[in-house]
Coordinates of C-alpha atoms in Angstrom, one line a residue:
M30 CA -18.2 -18.5 -12.0
P31 CA -17.3 -15.0 -13.8
Y32 CA -13.9 -14.9 -13.4
L33 CA -13.6 -18.6 -14.1
R34 CA -15.6 -18.0 -17.8
K35 CA -12.3 -14.6 -17.8
A36 CA -9.5 -16.7 -17.5
R37 CA -11.0 -19.5 -20.7
A38 CA -11.4 -16.5 -22.8
E39 CA -8.3 -14.8 -21.7
R40 CA -4.5 -15.2 -21.1
L41 CA -3.4 -14.2 -17.7
E42 CA -0.9 -13.8 -16.3
W43 CA 0.5 -13.7 -12.0
S44 CA 3.0 -10.4 -11.3
H45 CA 6.0 -12.0 -9.2
R46 CA 5.2 -8.6 -6.9
Y47 CA 2.3 -10.8 -5.3
T48 CA 4.9 -13.5 -4.9
A49 CA 7.4 -11.0 -3.8
S50 CA 4.8 -9.3 -1.0
A51 CA 3.6 -12.4 -0.2
V52 CA 7.5 -14.5 0.8
A53 CA 8.4 -10.4 2.7
T54 CA 5.6 -11.2 4.5
F55 CA 6.2 -14.9 5.2
I56 CA 9.7 -13.7 6.5
L57 CA 8.6 -10.5 8.5
C58 CA 6.3 -12.1 11.0
L59 CA 8.1 -15.6 11.7
I60 CA 10.8 -13.4 12.6
A61 CA 8.0 -11.2 14.4
A62 CA 6.8 -14.4 15.9
A63 CA 10.1 -16.1 17.1
L64 CA 10.7 -12.6 19.0
V65 CA 7.9 -12.1 20.6
F66 CA 6.8 -16.2 21.3
P67 CA 9.9 -18.0 22.2
A68 CA 8.3 -20.6 24.2
F69 CA 4.6 -20.3 23.5
T70 CA 2.0 -23.3 24.1
V71 CA -1.4 -22.3 22.9
P72 CA -3.5 -23.6 25.6
E73 CA -6.3 -26.1 24.2
D74 CA -9.3 -24.2 25.0
F75 CA -7.6 -20.6 23.2
F76 CA -6.8 -22.7 19.4
L77 CA -10.1 -21.3 17.4
H78 CA -9.0 -17.7 19.1
V79 CA -5.1 -17.9 18.2
L80 CA -5.4 -19.1 15.3
L81 CA -8.3 -16.6 14.5
V82 CA -5.6 -13.8 16.5
A83 CA -2.7 -14.6 14.7
F84 CA -4.9 -14.3 11.2
A85 CA -5.8 -11.1 11.0
F86 CA -1.7 -10.2 12.8
G87 CA -0.9 -11.5 9.0
F88 CA -3.2 -10.4 7.3
G89 CA -2.6 -6.7 8.7
V90 CA 1.3 -7.1 8.1
D91 CA 1.0 -8.8 4.8
S92 CA -1.5 -5.0 4.2
A93 CA 1.4 -3.0 5.5
V94 CA 4.0 -4.9 3.1
I95 CA 2.9 -4.8 0.1
E96 CA 1.1 -0.6 1.3
G97 CA 5.1 0.0 1.9
A98 CA 6.0 -1.6 -1.4
E99 CA 3.8 0.4 -3.5
W100 CA 5.2 3.3 -1.6
I101 CA 8.7 3.4 -2.3
F102 CA 8.6 1.2 -5.7
S103 CA 5.6 3.5 -7.0
K104 CA 5.4 3.5 -10.6
K105 CA 5.4 7.2 -11.9
T106 CA 3.5 9.2 -13.7
E107 CA 3.6 12.0 -15.5
P108 CA 0.6 14.8 -15.4

């Protein structure tokens, strides 16, 4: 629990870039799912498999959105 001790000792600030990337990822995945699977039904035998694949896909898209934002809106540093 070192994080909790650190959180109590310091004032934590939330970066709204995390919020923006989460919203962008959610919208992008929602659009992709609506286009790819308009009438998708999950067989009961494969529910866990489909859930894990969807989680992995969402995690990958979130990473891509965050990296894309870093490339587009990178903070320029002087050498």
